Amino acid sequence: MAGIEAIPFGLLVFVVGVLLVSNAWAVIDAKMTVASAAREATRAYVEAPAGSDPSALALDAAAEAVRGGGRDPARLTLTAVSGSFARCEKVTFAASYPVPAITLPW
C-alpha cells in the first residue's frame, strides 16, 4: 500500500495532459481553418465578376470555409489588408478566429 497515492496523482497528470493536448489541437485546427478562410476570401475577391460587390463575395466565401471547418462563422474576423478591385492588383486578406483557452490546474 506504499505507492497508492501515486495513482490519483498519475490520473491528475494524465487528465491535465489530455486537456493540454486538446487545447493545442484546437489552436492548430483554428489556424488551418483561418488560413483556408483567408485563401478562399482572396480567391472569391479576385474572381468576382464585374459589377458585383467583391468584398461581400469574399466575406461569404470566408464564412463558408469556416462553416466547412465546423466552426461558427459569426466569430470570424476578416479584414482586407492590401489591394483594391483592379486588374493585376495584389490583394491580401487577414483572418482571425478566437480560441478559448483552457485553464489548467498548474
mmCIF file of C-alpha atoms in Angstrom:
data_model
loop_
_atom_site.group_PDB
_atom_site.id
_atom_site.type_symbol
_atom_site.label_atom_id
_atom_site.label_comp_id
_atom_site.label_asym_id
_atom_site.label_seq_id
_atom_site.Cartn_x
_atom_site.Cartn_y
_atom_site.Cartn_z
ATOM 1 C CA MET A 1 0.000 0.000 0.000
ATOM 2 C CA ALA A 2 3.058 2.246 -0.055
ATOM 3 C CA GLY A 3 2.503 3.642 -3.553
ATOM 4 C CA ILE A 4 -1.284 4.026 -3.611
ATOM 5 C CA GLU A 5 -1.083 7.856 -3.520
ATOM 6 C CA ALA A 6 0.685 7.774 -6.889
ATOM 7 C CA ILE A 7 -2.466 6.547 -8.648
ATOM 8 C CA PRO A 8 -4.576 9.719 -8.078
ATOM 9 C CA PHE A 9 -1.552 11.890 -8.876
ATOM 10 C CA GLY A 10 -0.917 9.938 -12.079
ATOM 11 C CA LEU A 11 -4.571 10.277 -13.036
ATOM 12 C CA LEU A 12 -4.389 14.038 -12.448
ATOM 13 C CA VAL A 13 -1.276 14.303 -14.620
ATOM 14 C CA PHE A 14 -3.000 12.275 -17.332
ATOM 15 C CA VAL A 15 -6.118 14.489 -17.303
ATOM 16 C CA VAL A 16 -4.037 17.683 -17.418
ATOM 17 C CA GLY A 17 -2.015 16.260 -20.302
ATOM 18 C CA VAL A 18 -5.165 15.398 -22.244
ATOM 19 C CA LEU A 19 -6.536 18.917 -21.675
ATOM 20 C CA LEU A 20 -3.253 20.458 -22.819
ATOM 21 C CA VAL A 21 -3.124 18.368 -25.987
ATOM 22 C CA SER A 22 -6.779 19.022 -26.815
ATOM 23 C CA ASN A 23 -6.315 22.788 -26.397
ATOM 24 C CA ALA A 24 -3.205 22.692 -28.590
ATOM 25 C CA TRP A 25 -5.152 20.781 -31.233
ATOM 26 C CA ALA A 26 -7.959 23.359 -31.087
ATOM 27 C CA VAL A 27 -5.411 26.096 -31.794
ATOM 28 C CA ILE A 28 -3.916 24.159 -34.717
ATOM 29 C CA ASP A 29 -7.379 23.419 -36.121
ATOM 30 C CA ALA A 30 -8.391 27.079 -35.841
ATOM 31 C CA LYS A 31 -5.171 28.139 -37.569
ATOM 32 C CA MET A 32 -5.839 25.806 -40.501
ATOM 33 C CA THR A 33 -9.453 26.995 -40.705
ATOM 34 C CA VAL A 34 -8.431 30.662 -40.667
ATOM 35 C CA ALA A 35 -5.797 30.097 -43.357
ATOM 36 C CA SER A 36 -8.430 28.423 -45.510
ATOM 37 C CA ALA A 37 -10.876 31.281 -44.892
ATOM 38 C CA ALA A 38 -8.324 33.933 -45.885
ATOM 39 C CA ARG A 39 -7.362 31.970 -49.004
ATOM 40 C CA GLU A 40 -10.974 31.482 -50.089
ATOM 41 C CA ALA A 41 -11.797 35.139 -49.389
ATOM 42 C CA THR A 42 -8.904 36.250 -51.570
ATOM 43 C CA ARG A 43 -9.888 33.840 -54.316
ATOM 44 C CA ALA A 44 -13.518 34.987 -54.287
ATOM 45 C CA TYR A 45 -12.427 38.643 -54.281
ATOM 46 C CA VAL A 46 -10.140 38.378 -57.308
ATOM 47 C CA GLU A 47 -12.553 36.163 -59.256
ATOM 48 C CA ALA A 48 -15.594 38.374 -58.614
ATOM 49 C CA PRO A 49 -17.477 39.310 -61.774
ATOM 50 C CA ALA A 50 -17.587 42.925 -62.880
ATOM 51 C CA GLY A 51 -20.429 44.891 -61.335
ATOM 52 C CA SER A 52 -20.642 42.751 -58.192
ATOM 53 C CA ASP A 53 -19.524 43.524 -54.650
ATOM 54 C CA PRO A 54 -16.211 41.661 -54.269
ATOM 55 C CA SER A 55 -15.988 42.371 -50.530
ATOM 56 C CA ALA A 56 -19.338 40.697 -49.877
ATOM 57 C CA LEU A 57 -18.347 37.719 -52.024
ATOM 58 C CA ALA A 58 -15.065 37.446 -50.115
ATOM 59 C CA LEU A 59 -16.855 37.522 -46.768
ATOM 60 C CA ASP A 60 -19.338 34.879 -47.924
ATOM 61 C CA ALA A 61 -16.524 32.625 -49.156
ATOM 62 C CA ALA A 62 -14.620 33.003 -45.885
ATOM 63 C CA ALA A 63 -17.750 32.257 -43.858
ATOM 64 C CA GLU A 64 -18.390 29.147 -45.930
ATOM 65 C CA ALA A 65 -14.804 27.967 -45.387
ATOM 66 C CA VAL A 66 -15.165 28.444 -41.624
ATOM 67 C CA ARG A 67 -18.534 26.673 -41.645
ATOM 68 C CA GLY A 68 -16.918 23.813 -43.575
ATOM 69 C CA GLY A 69 -14.356 23.524 -40.791
ATOM 70 C CA GLY A 70 -17.148 23.009 -38.277
ATOM 71 C CA ARG A 71 -16.824 26.427 -36.648
ATOM 72 C CA ASP A 72 -19.151 29.393 -36.157
ATOM 73 C CA PRO A 73 -18.658 31.963 -38.958
ATOM 74 C CA ALA A 74 -20.016 34.757 -36.741
ATOM 75 C CA ARG A 75 -16.802 34.660 -34.691
ATOM 76 C CA LEU A 76 -14.567 35.135 -37.750
ATOM 77 C CA THR A 77 -12.874 38.499 -38.244
ATOM 78 C CA LEU A 78 -11.872 39.178 -41.850
ATOM 79 C CA THR A 79 -10.019 42.306 -42.956
ATOM 80 C CA ALA A 80 -8.649 43.379 -46.312
ATOM 81 C CA VAL A 81 -5.006 44.199 -45.652
ATOM 82 C CA SER A 82 -3.994 45.497 -49.047
ATOM 83 C CA GLY A 83 -5.153 45.832 -52.611
ATOM 84 C CA SER A 84 -8.186 47.039 -54.438
ATOM 85 C CA PHE A 85 -10.563 45.611 -57.001
ATOM 86 C CA ALA A 86 -8.469 46.351 -60.092
ATOM 87 C CA ARG A 87 -6.842 44.265 -62.766
ATOM 88 C CA CYS A 88 -3.492 42.681 -61.736
ATOM 89 C CA GLU A 89 -3.738 44.185 -58.264
ATOM 90 C CA LYS A 90 -2.238 42.193 -55.390
ATOM 91 C CA VAL A 91 -4.914 41.561 -52.750
ATOM 92 C CA THR A 92 -4.291 40.330 -49.207
ATOM 93 C CA PHE A 93 -6.847 39.321 -46.582
ATOM 94 C CA ALA A 94 -6.178 38.636 -42.907
ATOM 95 C CA ALA A 95 -8.493 36.451 -40.864
ATOM 96 C CA SER A 96 -8.644 35.719 -37.153
ATOM 97 C CA TYR A 97 -10.736 33.425 -35.011
ATOM 98 C CA PRO A 98 -10.711 33.418 -31.184
ATOM 99 C CA VAL A 99 -9.938 30.132 -29.459
ATOM 100 C CA PRO A 100 -10.933 29.906 -25.791
ATOM 101 C CA ALA A 101 -8.041 28.951 -23.529
ATOM 102 C CA ILE A 102 -8.401 26.108 -21.073
ATOM 103 C CA THR A 103 -7.201 26.896 -17.555
ATOM 104 C CA LEU A 104 -5.052 24.067 -16.262
ATOM 105 C CA PRO A 105 -4.659 23.370 -12.536
ATOM 106 C CA TRP A 106 -0.870 24.028 -12.563
#
